Amino acid sequence: MIKLQFDFKLLSKSNEKIMNKQGRYFLSNKFKDFEAKIRLHAFSQHKEKPTEKNIKFTIIAGFKDKRHSDCQNLSKGICDALQG
């Protein structure tokens, strides 16, 4: 079992998409920094070779106030950051 713990606020990927003047979406610098932070923390906790097998994972997120993120979008951001 691989266990990763992120002790910082998780971002929802869909909330960080910004449309430019040509109508195309791109990710904010805030989300790009978040992805880099996820990768850094994951690699510092899991020093073994990355697996190429299918994996199952569980996300447990705690919120300090009444605002909650969409659970599907939280996982999408983490998965995308860890892929590749």
PDB file of N, CA, C and O in Angstrom:
ATOM      1  N   MET A   1       0.845  -1.181   0.000  1.00  0.00           N
ATOM      2  CA  MET A   1       0.000   0.000   0.000  1.00  0.00           C
ATOM      3  C   MET A   1       0.889   1.243   0.000  1.00  0.00           C
ATOM      4  O   MET A   1       1.890   1.308   0.702  1.00  0.00           O
ATOM      5  N   ILE A   2       0.521   2.201  -0.787  1.00  0.00           N
ATOM      6  CA  ILE A   2       1.206   3.482  -0.835  1.00  0.00           C
ATOM      7  C   ILE A   2       0.311   4.496  -0.136  1.00  0.00           C
ATOM      8  O   ILE A   2      -0.859   4.643  -0.484  1.00  0.00           O
ATOM      9  N   LYS A   3       0.853   5.212   0.821  1.00  0.00           N
ATOM     10  CA  LYS A   3       0.079   6.231   1.532  1.00  0.00           C
ATOM     11  C   LYS A   3       0.788   7.565   1.371  1.00  0.00           C
ATOM     12  O   LYS A   3       1.970   7.689   1.671  1.00  0.00           O
ATOM     13  N   LEU A   4       0.077   8.545   0.868  1.00  0.00           N
ATOM     14  CA  LEU A   4       0.599   9.894   0.708  1.00  0.00           C
ATOM     15  C   LEU A   4      -0.273  10.839   1.518  1.00  0.00           C
ATOM     16  O   LEU A   4      -1.494  10.729   1.515  1.00  0.00           O
ATOM     17  N   GLN A   5       0.352  11.776   2.184  1.00  0.00           N
ATOM     18  CA  GLN A   5      -0.392  12.744   2.991  1.00  0.00           C
ATOM     19  C   GLN A   5       0.002  14.150   2.556  1.00  0.00           C
ATOM     20  O   GLN A   5       1.181  14.476   2.486  1.00  0.00           O
ATOM     21  N   PHE A   6      -1.000  14.957   2.283  1.00  0.00           N
ATOM     22  CA  PHE A   6      -0.785  16.343   1.892  1.00  0.00           C
ATOM     23  C   PHE A   6      -1.430  17.227   2.939  1.00  0.00           C
ATOM     24  O   PHE A   6      -2.652  17.276   3.047  1.00  0.00           O
ATOM     25  N   ASP A   7      -0.630  17.913   3.714  1.00  0.00           N
ATOM     26  CA  ASP A   7      -1.138  18.757   4.805  1.00  0.00           C
ATOM     27  C   ASP A   7      -1.293  20.207   4.363  1.00  0.00           C
ATOM     28  O   ASP A   7      -0.823  21.127   5.016  1.00  0.00           O
ATOM     29  N   PHE A   8      -1.916  20.381   3.232  1.00  0.00           N
ATOM     30  CA  PHE A   8      -2.200  21.729   2.739  1.00  0.00           C
ATOM     31  C   PHE A   8      -3.515  21.690   1.973  1.00  0.00           C
ATOM     32  O   PHE A   8      -4.047  20.616   1.687  1.00  0.00           O
ATOM     33  N   LYS A   9      -4.032  22.839   1.663  1.00  0.00           N
ATOM     34  CA  LYS A   9      -5.333  22.945   1.012  1.00  0.00           C
ATOM     35  C   LYS A   9      -5.266  22.369  -0.407  1.00  0.00           C
ATOM     36  O   LYS A   9      -4.386  22.720  -1.189  1.00  0.00           O
ATOM     37  N   LEU A  10      -6.199  21.488  -0.709  1.00  0.00           N
ATOM     38  CA  LEU A  10      -6.307  20.922  -2.041  1.00  0.00           C
ATOM     39  C   LEU A  10      -7.132  21.861  -2.915  1.00  0.00           C
ATOM     40  O   LEU A  10      -8.092  22.462  -2.452  1.00  0.00           O
ATOM     41  N   LEU A  11      -6.745  21.975  -4.165  1.00  0.00           N
ATOM     42  CA  LEU A  11      -7.446  22.860  -5.091  1.00  0.00           C
ATOM     43  C   LEU A  11      -8.279  22.065  -6.072  1.00  0.00           C
ATOM     44  O   LEU A  11      -7.883  20.991  -6.514  1.00  0.00           O
ATOM     45  N   SER A  12      -9.395  22.615  -6.423  1.00  0.00           N
ATOM     46  CA  SER A  12     -10.250  22.033  -7.443  1.00  0.00           C
ATOM     47  C   SER A  12      -9.779  22.531  -8.803  1.00  0.00           C
ATOM     48  O   SER A  12      -9.654  23.734  -9.032  1.00  0.00           O
ATOM     49  N   LYS A  13      -9.502  21.596  -9.699  1.00  0.00           N
ATOM     50  CA  LYS A  13      -8.959  21.964 -11.005  1.00  0.00           C
ATOM     51  C   LYS A  13      -9.917  22.843 -11.805  1.00  0.00           C
ATOM     52  O   LYS A  13      -9.500  23.802 -12.442  1.00  0.00           O
ATOM     53  N   SER A  14     -11.200  22.538 -11.769  1.00  0.00           N
ATOM     54  CA  SER A  14     -12.155  23.293 -12.582  1.00  0.00           C
ATOM     55  C   SER A  14     -12.286  24.747 -12.126  1.00  0.00           C
ATOM     56  O   SER A  14     -12.615  25.616 -12.918  1.00  0.00           O
ATOM     57  N   ASN A  15     -12.014  25.019 -10.856  1.00  0.00           N
ATOM     58  CA  ASN A  15     -12.094  26.398 -10.367  1.00  0.00           C
ATOM     59  C   ASN A  15     -10.891  27.234 -10.792  1.00  0.00           C
ATOM     60  O   ASN A  15     -10.915  28.446 -10.666  1.00  0.00           O
ATOM     61  N   GLU A  16      -9.847  26.584 -11.279  1.00  0.00           N
ATOM     62  CA  GLU A  16      -8.629  27.298 -11.652  1.00  0.00           C
ATOM     63  C   GLU A  16      -8.438  27.400 -13.163  1.00  0.00           C
ATOM     64  O   GLU A  16      -7.370  27.731 -13.634  1.00  0.00           O
ATOM     65  N   LYS A  17      -9.498  27.109 -13.932  1.00  0.00           N
ATOM     66  CA  LYS A  17      -9.437  27.274 -15.386  1.00  0.00           C
ATOM     67  C   LYS A  17      -9.862  28.694 -15.726  1.00  0.00           C
ATOM     68  O   LYS A  17     -10.884  29.177 -15.260  1.00  0.00           O
ATOM     69  N   ILE A  18      -9.066  29.341 -16.553  1.00  0.00           N
ATOM     70  CA  ILE A  18      -9.320  30.726 -16.930  1.00  0.00           C
ATOM     71  C   ILE A  18      -9.439  30.793 -18.451  1.00  0.00           C
ATOM     72  O   ILE A  18      -8.659  30.177 -19.164  1.00  0.00           O
ATOM     73  N   MET A  19     -10.415  31.556 -18.932  1.00  0.00           N
ATOM     74  CA  MET A  19     -10.582  31.699 -20.375  1.00  0.00           C
ATOM     75  C   MET A  19      -9.819  32.929 -20.862  1.00  0.00           C
ATOM     76  O   MET A  19      -9.920  34.005 -20.280  1.00  0.00           O
ATOM     77  N   ASN A  20      -9.050  32.758 -21.944  1.00  0.00           N
ATOM     78  CA  ASN A  20      -8.323  33.903 -22.501  1.00  0.00           C
ATOM     79  C   ASN A  20      -9.204  34.632 -23.519  1.00  0.00           C
ATOM     80  O   ASN A  20     -10.360  34.267 -23.734  1.00  0.00           O
ATOM     81  N   LYS A  21      -8.666  35.639 -24.157  1.00  0.00           N
ATOM     82  CA  LYS A  21      -9.442  36.466 -25.087  1.00  0.00           C
ATOM     83  C   LYS A  21      -9.904  35.703 -26.317  1.00  0.00           C
ATOM     84  O   LYS A  21     -10.882  36.072 -26.949  1.00  0.00           O
ATOM     85  N   GLN A  22      -9.183  34.630 -26.673  1.00  0.00           N
ATOM     86  CA  GLN A  22      -9.557  33.824 -27.834  1.00  0.00           C
ATOM     87  C   GLN A  22     -10.575  32.746 -27.482  1.00  0.00           C
ATOM     88  O   GLN A  22     -10.967  31.955 -28.328  1.00  0.00           O
ATOM     89  N   GLY A  23     -11.005  32.673 -26.221  1.00  0.00           N
ATOM     90  CA  GLY A  23     -12.004  31.704 -25.809  1.00  0.00           C
ATOM     91  C   GLY A  23     -11.437  30.355 -25.427  1.00  0.00           C
ATOM     92  O   GLY A  23     -12.174  29.396 -25.264  1.00  0.00           O
ATOM     93  N   ARG A  24     -10.114  30.262 -25.299  1.00  0.00           N
ATOM     94  CA  ARG A  24      -9.479  29.004 -24.896  1.00  0.00           C
ATOM     95  C   ARG A  24      -9.217  29.024 -23.401  1.00  0.00           C
ATOM     96  O   ARG A  24      -8.888  30.054 -22.829  1.00  0.00           O
ATOM     97  N   TYR A  25      -9.343  27.843 -22.814  1.00  0.00           N
ATOM     98  CA  TYR A  25      -9.098  27.734 -21.376  1.00  0.00           C
ATOM     99  C   TYR A  25      -7.643  27.368 -21.099  1.00  0.00           C
ATOM    100  O   TYR A  25      -7.015  26.659 -21.880  1.00  0.00           O
ATOM    101  N   PHE A  26      -7.125  27.884 -20.012  1.00  0.00           N
ATOM    102  CA  PHE A  26      -5.809  27.484 -19.532  1.00  0.00           C
ATOM    103  C   PHE A  26      -5.848  27.475 -18.020  1.00  0.00           C
ATOM    104  O   PHE A  26      -6.740  28.043 -17.399  1.00  0.00           O
ATOM    105  N   LEU A  27      -4.877  26.784 -17.420  1.00  0.00           N
ATOM    106  CA  LEU A  27      -4.831  26.677 -15.964  1.00  0.00           C
ATOM    107  C   LEU A  27      -4.075  27.853 -15.371  1.00  0.00           C
ATOM    108  O   LEU A  27      -3.068  28.300 -15.911  1.00  0.00           O
ATOM    109  N   SER A  28      -4.546  28.319 -14.239  1.00  0.00           N
ATOM    110  CA  SER A  28      -3.918  29.452 -13.560  1.00  0.00           C
ATOM    111  C   SER A  28      -2.545  29.065 -13.029  1.00  0.00           C
ATOM    112  O   SER A  28      -2.238  27.884 -12.832  1.00  0.00           O
ATOM    113  N   ASN A  29      -1.715  30.051 -12.797  1.00  0.00           N
ATOM    114  CA  ASN A  29      -0.399  29.811 -12.197  1.00  0.00           C
ATOM    115  C   ASN A  29      -0.554  29.226 -10.797  1.00  0.00           C
ATOM    116  O   ASN A  29       0.278  28.430 -10.364  1.00  0.00           O
ATOM    117  N   LYS A  30      -1.618  29.602 -10.110  1.00  0.00           N
ATOM    118  CA  LYS A  30      -1.883  29.066  -8.779  1.00  0.00           C
ATOM    119  C   LYS A  30      -2.029  27.545  -8.843  1.00  0.00           C
ATOM    120  O   LYS A  30      -1.485  26.817  -8.014  1.00  0.00           O
ATOM    121  N   PHE A  31      -2.757  27.048  -9.859  1.00  0.00           N
ATOM    122  CA  PHE A  31      -2.934  25.608  -9.983  1.00  0.00           C
ATOM    123  C   PHE A  31      -1.654  24.924 -10.440  1.00  0.00           C
ATOM    124  O   PHE A  31      -1.334  23.821  -9.994  1.00  0.00           O
ATOM    125  N   LYS A  32      -0.903  25.556 -11.318  1.00  0.00           N
ATOM    126  CA  LYS A  32       0.376  24.978 -11.756  1.00  0.00           C
ATOM    127  C   LYS A  32       1.340  24.849 -10.576  1.00  0.00           C
ATOM    128  O   LYS A  32       2.049  23.856 -10.447  1.00  0.00           O
ATOM    129  N   ASP A  33       1.349  25.844  -9.694  1.00  0.00           N
ATOM    130  CA  ASP A  33       2.171  25.766  -8.476  1.00  0.00           C
ATOM    131  C   ASP A  33       1.666  24.650  -7.559  1.00  0.00           C
ATOM    132  O   ASP A  33       2.461  23.939  -6.943  1.00  0.00           O
ATOM    133  N   PHE A  34       0.341  24.489  -7.478  1.00  0.00           N
ATOM    134  CA  PHE A  34      -0.253  23.420  -6.682  1.00  0.00           C
ATOM    135  C   PHE A  34       0.180  22.048  -7.205  1.00  0.00           C
ATOM    136  O   PHE A  34       0.554  21.166  -6.431  1.00  0.00           O
ATOM    137  N   GLU A  35       0.147  21.862  -8.523  1.00  0.00           N
ATOM    138  CA  GLU A  35       0.574  20.590  -9.113  1.00  0.00           C
ATOM    139  C   GLU A  35       2.036  20.294  -8.792  1.00  0.00           C
ATOM    140  O   GLU A  35       2.376  19.158  -8.447  1.00  0.00           O
ATOM    141  N   ALA A  36       2.877  21.296  -8.884  1.00  0.00           N
ATOM    142  CA  ALA A  36       4.287  21.109  -8.561  1.00  0.00           C
ATOM    143  C   ALA A  36       4.468  20.735  -7.087  1.00  0.00           C
ATOM    144  O   ALA A  36       5.289  19.873  -6.747  1.00  0.00           O
ATOM    145  N   LYS A  37       3.689  21.349  -6.225  1.00  0.00           N
ATOM    146  CA  LYS A  37       3.752  21.057  -4.790  1.00  0.00           C
ATOM    147  C   LYS A  37       3.290  19.624  -4.507  1.00  0.00           C
ATOM    148  O   LYS A  37       3.905  18.916  -3.693  1.00  0.00           O
ATOM    149  N   ILE A  38       2.236  19.177  -5.177  1.00  0.00           N
ATOM    150  CA  ILE A  38       1.754  17.795  -5.030  1.00  0.00           C
ATOM    151  C   ILE A  38       2.858  16.819  -5.434  1.00  0.00           C
ATOM    152  O   ILE A  38       3.162  15.867  -4.717  1.00  0.00           O
ATOM    153  N   ARG A  39       3.480  17.046  -6.604  1.00  0.00           N
ATOM    154  CA  ARG A  39       4.544  16.152  -7.073  1.00  0.00           C
ATOM    155  C   ARG A  39       5.707  16.111  -6.099  1.00  0.00           C
ATOM    156  O   ARG A  39       6.224  15.048  -5.778  1.00  0.00           O
ATOM    157  N   LEU A  40       6.119  17.273  -5.620  1.00  0.00           N
ATOM    158  CA  LEU A  40       7.247  17.358  -4.694  1.00  0.00           C
ATOM    159  C   LEU A  40       6.961  16.576  -3.405  1.00  0.00           C
ATOM    160  O   LEU A  40       7.790  15.778  -2.956  1.00  0.00           O
ATOM    161  N   HIS A  41       5.785  16.773  -2.840  1.00  0.00           N
ATOM    162  CA  HIS A  41       5.425  16.066  -1.610  1.00  0.00           C
ATOM    163  C   HIS A  41       5.272  14.566  -1.848  1.00  0.00           C
ATOM    164  O   HIS A  41       5.655  13.762  -0.995  1.00  0.00           O
ATOM    165  N   ALA A  42       4.718  14.177  -2.993  1.00  0.00           N
ATOM    166  CA  ALA A  42       4.546  12.754  -3.298  1.00  0.00           C
ATOM    167  C   ALA A  42       5.899  12.068  -3.445  1.00  0.00           C
ATOM    168  O   ALA A  42       6.130  11.004  -2.870  1.00  0.00           O
ATOM    169  N   PHE A  43       6.807  12.677  -4.195  1.00  0.00           N
ATOM    170  CA  PHE A  43       8.123  12.063  -4.407  1.00  0.00           C
ATOM    171  C   PHE A  43       8.957  12.048  -3.141  1.00  0.00           C
ATOM    172  O   PHE A  43       9.771  11.158  -2.940  1.00  0.00           O
ATOM    173  N   SER A  44       8.757  13.007  -2.262  1.00  0.00           N
ATOM    174  CA  SER A  44       9.510  13.008  -1.005  1.00  0.00           C
ATOM    175  C   SER A  44       9.000  11.927  -0.048  1.00  0.00           C
ATOM    176  O   SER A  44       9.744  11.434   0.790  1.00  0.00           O
ATOM    177  N   GLN A  45       7.720  11.538  -0.177  1.00  0.00           N
ATOM    178  CA  GLN A  45       7.142  10.516   0.691  1.00  0.00           C
ATOM    179  C   GLN A  45       7.292   9.101   0.120  1.00  0.00           C
ATOM    180  O   GLN A  45       7.380   8.134   0.859  1.00  0.00           O
ATOM    181  N   HIS A  46       7.314   8.975  -1.189  1.00  0.00           N
ATOM    182  CA  HIS A  46       7.382   7.666  -1.839  1.00  0.00           C
ATOM    183  C   HIS A  46       8.653   7.620  -2.685  1.00  0.00           C
ATOM    184  O   HIS A  46       8.692   8.137  -3.791  1.00  0.00           O
ATOM    185  N   LYS A  47       9.680   7.011  -2.156  1.00  0.00           N
ATOM    186  CA  LYS A  47      11.001   7.030  -2.792  1.00  0.00           C
ATOM    187  C   LYS A  47      11.210   5.886  -3.783  1.00  0.00           C
ATOM    188  O   LYS A  47      12.219   5.823  -4.444  1.00  0.00           O
ATOM    189  N   GLU A  48      10.254   4.970  -3.871  1.00  0.00           N
ATOM    190  CA  GLU A  48      10.388   3.832  -4.765  1.00  0.00           C
ATOM    191  C   GLU A  48      10.068   4.232  -6.207  1.00  0.00           C
ATOM    192  O   GLU A  48       9.541   5.305  -6.468  1.00  0.00           O
ATOM    193  N   LYS A  49      10.356   3.319  -7.122  1.00  0.00           N
ATOM    194  CA  LYS A  49      10.052   3.530  -8.533  1.00  0.00           C
ATOM    195  C   LYS A  49       8.534   3.648  -8.709  1.00  0.00           C
ATOM    196  O   LYS A  49       7.776   2.870  -8.118  1.00  0.00           O
ATOM    197  N   PRO A  50       8.070   4.596  -9.511  1.00  0.00           N
ATOM    198  CA  PRO A  50       6.618   4.727  -9.734  1.00  0.00           C
ATOM    199  C   PRO A  50       6.048   3.449 -10.352  1.00  0.00           C
ATOM    200  O   PRO A  50       6.704   2.793 -11.150  1.00  0.00           O
ATOM    201  N   THR A  51       4.850   3.102  -9.981  1.00  0.00           N
ATOM    202  CA  THR A  51       4.203   1.900 -10.492  1.00  0.00           C
ATOM    203  C   THR A  51       3.518   2.182 -11.820  1.00  0.00           C
ATOM    204  O   THR A  51       3.068   3.299 -12.062  1.00  0.00           O
ATOM    205  N   GLU A  52       3.462   1.171 -12.656  1.00  0.00           N
ATOM    206  CA  GLU A  52       2.752   1.291 -13.928  1.00  0.00           C
ATOM    207  C   GLU A  52       1.448   0.504 -13.897  1.00  0.00           C
ATOM    208  O   GLU A  52       0.766   0.401 -14.897  1.00  0.00           O
ATOM    209  N   LYS A  53       1.128  -0.054 -12.742  1.00  0.00           N
ATOM    210  CA  LYS A  53      -0.106  -0.820 -12.583  1.00  0.00           C
ATOM    211  C   LYS A  53      -1.265   0.114 -12.287  1.00  0.00           C
ATOM    212  O   LYS A  53      -1.081   1.267 -11.890  1.00  0.00           O
ATOM    213  N   ASN A  54      -2.473  -0.398 -12.469  1.00  0.00           N
ATOM    214  CA  ASN A  54      -3.665   0.352 -12.053  1.00  0.00           C
ATOM    215  C   ASN A  54      -3.665   0.448 -10.539  1.00  0.00           C
ATOM    216  O   ASN A  54      -3.259  -0.488  -9.850  1.00  0.00           O
ATOM    217  N   ILE A  55      -4.102   1.568 -10.030  1.00  0.00           N
ATOM    218  CA  ILE A  55      -4.148   1.753  -8.587  1.00  0.00           C
ATOM    219  C   ILE A  55      -5.541   2.216  -8.168  1.00  0.00           C
ATOM    220  O   ILE A  55      -6.299   2.750  -8.960  1.00  0.00           O
ATOM    221  N   LYS A  56      -5.835   1.981  -6.914  1.00  0.00           N
ATOM    222  CA  LYS A  56      -7.064   2.468  -6.300  1.00  0.00           C
ATOM    223  C   LYS A  56      -6.625   3.394  -5.178  1.00  0.00           C
ATOM    224  O   LYS A  56      -5.702   3.080  -4.435  1.00  0.00           O
ATOM    225  N   PHE A  57      -7.255   4.534  -5.062  1.00  0.00           N
ATOM    226  CA  PHE A  57      -6.866   5.430  -3.991  1.00  0.00           C
ATOM    227  C   PHE A  57      -8.077   6.051  -3.323  1.00  0.00           C
ATOM    228  O   PHE A  57      -9.160   6.108  -3.882  1.00  0.00           O
ATOM    229  N   THR A  58      -7.849   6.469  -2.092  1.00  0.00           N
ATOM    230  CA  THR A  58      -8.875   7.112  -1.292  1.00  0.00           C
ATOM    231  C   THR A  58      -8.359   8.484  -0.883  1.00  0.00           C
ATOM    232  O   THR A  58      -7.221   8.603  -0.451  1.00  0.00           O
ATOM    233  N   ILE A  59      -9.183   9.488  -1.022  1.00  0.00           N
ATOM    234  CA  ILE A  59      -8.813  10.839  -0.609  1.00  0.00           C
ATOM    235  C   ILE A  59      -9.652  11.192   0.609  1.00  0.00           C
ATOM    236  O   ILE A  59     -10.879  11.091   0.579  1.00  0.00           O
ATOM    237  N   ILE A  60      -8.974  11.588   1.667  1.00  0.00           N
ATOM    238  CA  ILE A  60      -9.660  12.075   2.859  1.00  0.00           C
ATOM    239  C   ILE A  60      -9.276  13.538   2.996  1.00  0.00           C
ATOM    240  O   ILE A  60      -8.105  13.863   3.165  1.00  0.00           O
ATOM    241  N   ALA A  61     -10.249  14.416   2.880  1.00  0.00           N
ATOM    242  CA  ALA A  61      -9.977  15.855   2.929  1.00  0.00           C
ATOM    243  C   ALA A  61     -10.735  16.468   4.100  1.00  0.00           C
ATOM    244  O   ALA A  61     -11.897  16.154   4.340  1.00  0.00           O
ATOM    245  N   GLY A  62     -10.050  17.315   4.830  1.00  0.00           N
ATOM    246  CA  GLY A  62     -10.677  18.042   5.926  1.00  0.00           C
ATOM    247  C   GLY A  62     -10.760  19.517   5.578  1.00  0.00           C
ATOM    248  O   GLY A  62      -9.887  20.053   4.908  1.00  0.00           O
ATOM    249  N   PHE A  63     -11.808  20.149   6.008  1.00  0.00           N
ATOM    250  CA  PHE A  63     -12.010  21.562   5.706  1.00  0.00           C
ATOM    251  C   PHE A  63     -12.098  22.345   7.009  1.00  0.00           C
ATOM    252  O   PHE A  63     -12.756  21.916   7.953  1.00  0.00           O
ATOM    253  N   LYS A  64     -11.457  23.494   7.049  1.00  0.00           N
ATOM    254  CA  LYS A  64     -11.425  24.295   8.271  1.00  0.00           C
ATOM    255  C   LYS A  64     -12.635  25.201   8.427  1.00  0.00           C
ATOM    256  O   LYS A  64     -12.890  25.713   9.496  1.00  0.00           O
ATOM    257  N   ASP A  65     -13.353  25.418   7.352  1.00  0.00           N
ATOM    258  CA  ASP A  65     -14.543  26.267   7.442  1.00  0.00           C
ATOM    259  C   ASP A  65     -15.705  25.577   6.715  1.00  0.00           C
ATOM    260  O   ASP A  65     -15.592  24.423   6.327  1.00  0.00           O
ATOM    261  N   LYS A  66     -16.789  26.286   6.520  1.00  0.00           N
ATOM    262  CA  LYS A  66     -17.980  25.676   5.930  1.00  0.00           C
ATOM    263  C   LYS A  66     -17.901  25.551   4.415  1.00  0.00           C
ATOM    264  O   LYS A  66     -18.733  24.902   3.803  1.00  0.00           O
ATOM    265  N   ARG A  67     -16.912  26.173   3.791  1.00  0.00           N
ATOM    266  CA  ARG A  67     -16.775  26.066   2.336  1.00  0.00           C
ATOM    267  C   ARG A  67     -16.138  24.723   1.994  1.00  0.00           C
ATOM    268  O   ARG A  67     -15.132  24.338   2.559  1.00  0.00           O
ATOM    269  N   HIS A  68     -16.730  24.014   1.050  1.00  0.00           N
ATOM    270  CA  HIS A  68     -16.221  22.714   0.633  1.00  0.00           C
ATOM    271  C   HIS A  68     -16.022  22.716  -0.874  1.00  0.00           C
ATOM    272  O   HIS A  68     -16.790  23.326  -1.609  1.00  0.00           O
ATOM    273  N   SER A  69     -15.024  22.012  -1.314  1.00  0.00           N
ATOM    274  CA  SER A  69     -14.776  21.864  -2.746  1.00  0.00           C
ATOM    275  C   SER A  69     -15.568  20.685  -3.287  1.00  0.00           C
ATOM    276  O   SER A  69     -15.970  19.801  -2.547  1.00  0.00           O
ATOM    277  N   ASP A  70     -15.746  20.679  -4.572  1.00  0.00           N
ATOM    278  CA  ASP A  70     -16.394  19.560  -5.244  1.00  0.00           C
ATOM    279  C   ASP A  70     -15.441  18.364  -5.189  1.00  0.00           C
ATOM    280  O   ASP A  70     -14.311  18.436  -5.650  1.00  0.00           O
ATOM    281  N   CYS A  71     -15.885  17.271  -4.623  1.00  0.00           N
ATOM    282  CA  CYS A  71     -15.012  16.107  -4.400  1.00  0.00           C
ATOM    283  C   CYS A  71     -14.441  15.536  -5.699  1.00  0.00           C
ATOM    284  O   CYS A  71     -13.299  15.106  -5.735  1.00  0.00           O
ATOM    285  N   GLN A  72     -15.222  15.512  -6.758  1.00  0.00           N
ATOM    286  CA  GLN A  72     -14.712  14.984  -8.030  1.00  0.00           C
ATOM    287  C   GLN A  72     -13.586  15.852  -8.565  1.00  0.00           C
ATOM    288  O   GLN A  72     -12.607  15.351  -9.095  1.00  0.00           O
ATOM    289  N   ASN A  73     -13.711  17.147  -8.427  1.00  0.00           N
ATOM    290  CA  ASN A  73     -12.685  18.039  -8.954  1.00  0.00           C
ATOM    291  C   ASN A  73     -11.422  18.033  -8.090  1.00  0.00           C
ATOM    292  O   ASN A  73     -10.331  18.258  -8.601  1.00  0.00           O
ATOM    293  N   LEU A  74     -11.551  17.782  -6.799  1.00  0.00           N
ATOM    294  CA  LEU A  74     -10.362  17.660  -5.950  1.00  0.00           C
ATOM    295  C   LEU A  74      -9.515  16.485  -6.409  1.00  0.00           C
ATOM    296  O   LEU A  74      -8.304  16.592  -6.549  1.00  0.00           O
ATOM    297  N   SER A  75     -10.160  15.354  -6.638  1.00  0.00           N
ATOM    298  CA  SER A  75      -9.407  14.166  -7.051  1.00  0.00           C
ATOM    299  C   SER A  75      -8.793  14.346  -8.431  1.00  0.00           C
ATOM    300  O   SER A  75      -7.686  13.877  -8.690  1.00  0.00           O
ATOM    301  N   LYS A  76      -9.475  15.044  -9.321  1.00  0.00           N
ATOM    302  CA  LYS A  76      -8.969  15.261 -10.671  1.00  0.00           C
ATOM    303  C   LYS A  76      -7.644  16.038 -10.635  1.00  0.00           C
ATOM    304  O   LYS A  76      -6.692  15.712 -11.342  1.00  0.00           O
ATOM    305  N   GLY A  77      -7.571  17.052  -9.790  1.00  0.00           N
ATOM    306  CA  GLY A  77      -6.346  17.831  -9.678  1.00  0.00           C
ATOM    307  C   GLY A  77      -5.177  17.021  -9.145  1.00  0.00           C
ATOM    308  O   GLY A  77      -4.055  17.120  -9.628  1.00  0.00           O
ATOM    309  N   ILE A  78      -5.454  16.190  -8.129  1.00  0.00           N
ATOM    310  CA  ILE A  78      -4.403  15.349  -7.559  1.00  0.00           C
ATOM    311  C   ILE A  78      -3.946  14.306  -8.567  1.00  0.00           C
ATOM    312  O   ILE A  78      -2.747  14.098  -8.774  1.00  0.00           O
ATOM    313  N   CYS A  79      -4.894  13.638  -9.223  1.00  0.00           N
ATOM    314  CA  CYS A  79      -4.545  12.605 -10.210  1.00  0.00           C
ATOM    315  C   CYS A  79      -3.715  13.177 -11.351  1.00  0.00           C
ATOM    316  O   CYS A  79      -2.740  12.581 -11.780  1.00  0.00           O
ATOM    317  N   ASP A  80      -4.126  14.315 -11.866  1.00  0.00           N
ATOM    318  CA  ASP A  80      -3.383  14.939 -12.965  1.00  0.00           C
ATOM    319  C   ASP A  80      -1.975  15.326 -12.541  1.00  0.00           C
ATOM    320  O   ASP A  80      -1.028  15.197 -13.308  1.00  0.00           O
ATOM    321  N   ALA A  81      -1.832  15.797 -11.309  1.00  0.00           N
ATOM    322  CA  ALA A  81      -0.517  16.200 -10.816  1.00  0.00           C
ATOM    323  C   ALA A  81       0.410  14.993 -10.665  1.00  0.00           C
ATOM    324  O   ALA A  81       1.607  15.094 -10.915  1.00  0.00           O
ATOM    325  N   LEU A  82      -0.142  13.850 -10.279  1.00  0.00           N
ATOM    326  CA  LEU A  82       0.671  12.658 -10.040  1.00  0.00           C
ATOM    327  C   LEU A  82       0.927  11.847 -11.301  1.00  0.00           C
ATOM    328  O   LEU A  82       1.787  10.975 -11.317  1.00  0.00           O
ATOM    329  N   GLN A  83       0.190  12.127 -12.366  1.00  0.00           N
ATOM    330  CA  GLN A  83       0.346  11.354 -13.592  1.00  0.00           C
ATOM    331  C   GLN A  83       1.604  11.785 -14.332  1.00  0.00           C
ATOM    332  O   GLN A  83       1.944  12.956 -14.395  1.00  0.00           O
ATOM    333  N   GLY A  84       2.263  10.821 -14.951  1.00  0.00           N
ATOM    334  CA  GLY A  84       3.462  11.126 -15.749  1.00  0.00           C
ATOM    335  C   GLY A  84       4.607  11.216 -14.867  1.00  0.00           C
ATOM    336  O   GLY A  84       5.680  11.319 -14.879  1.00  0.00           O
TER     337      GLY A  84
END
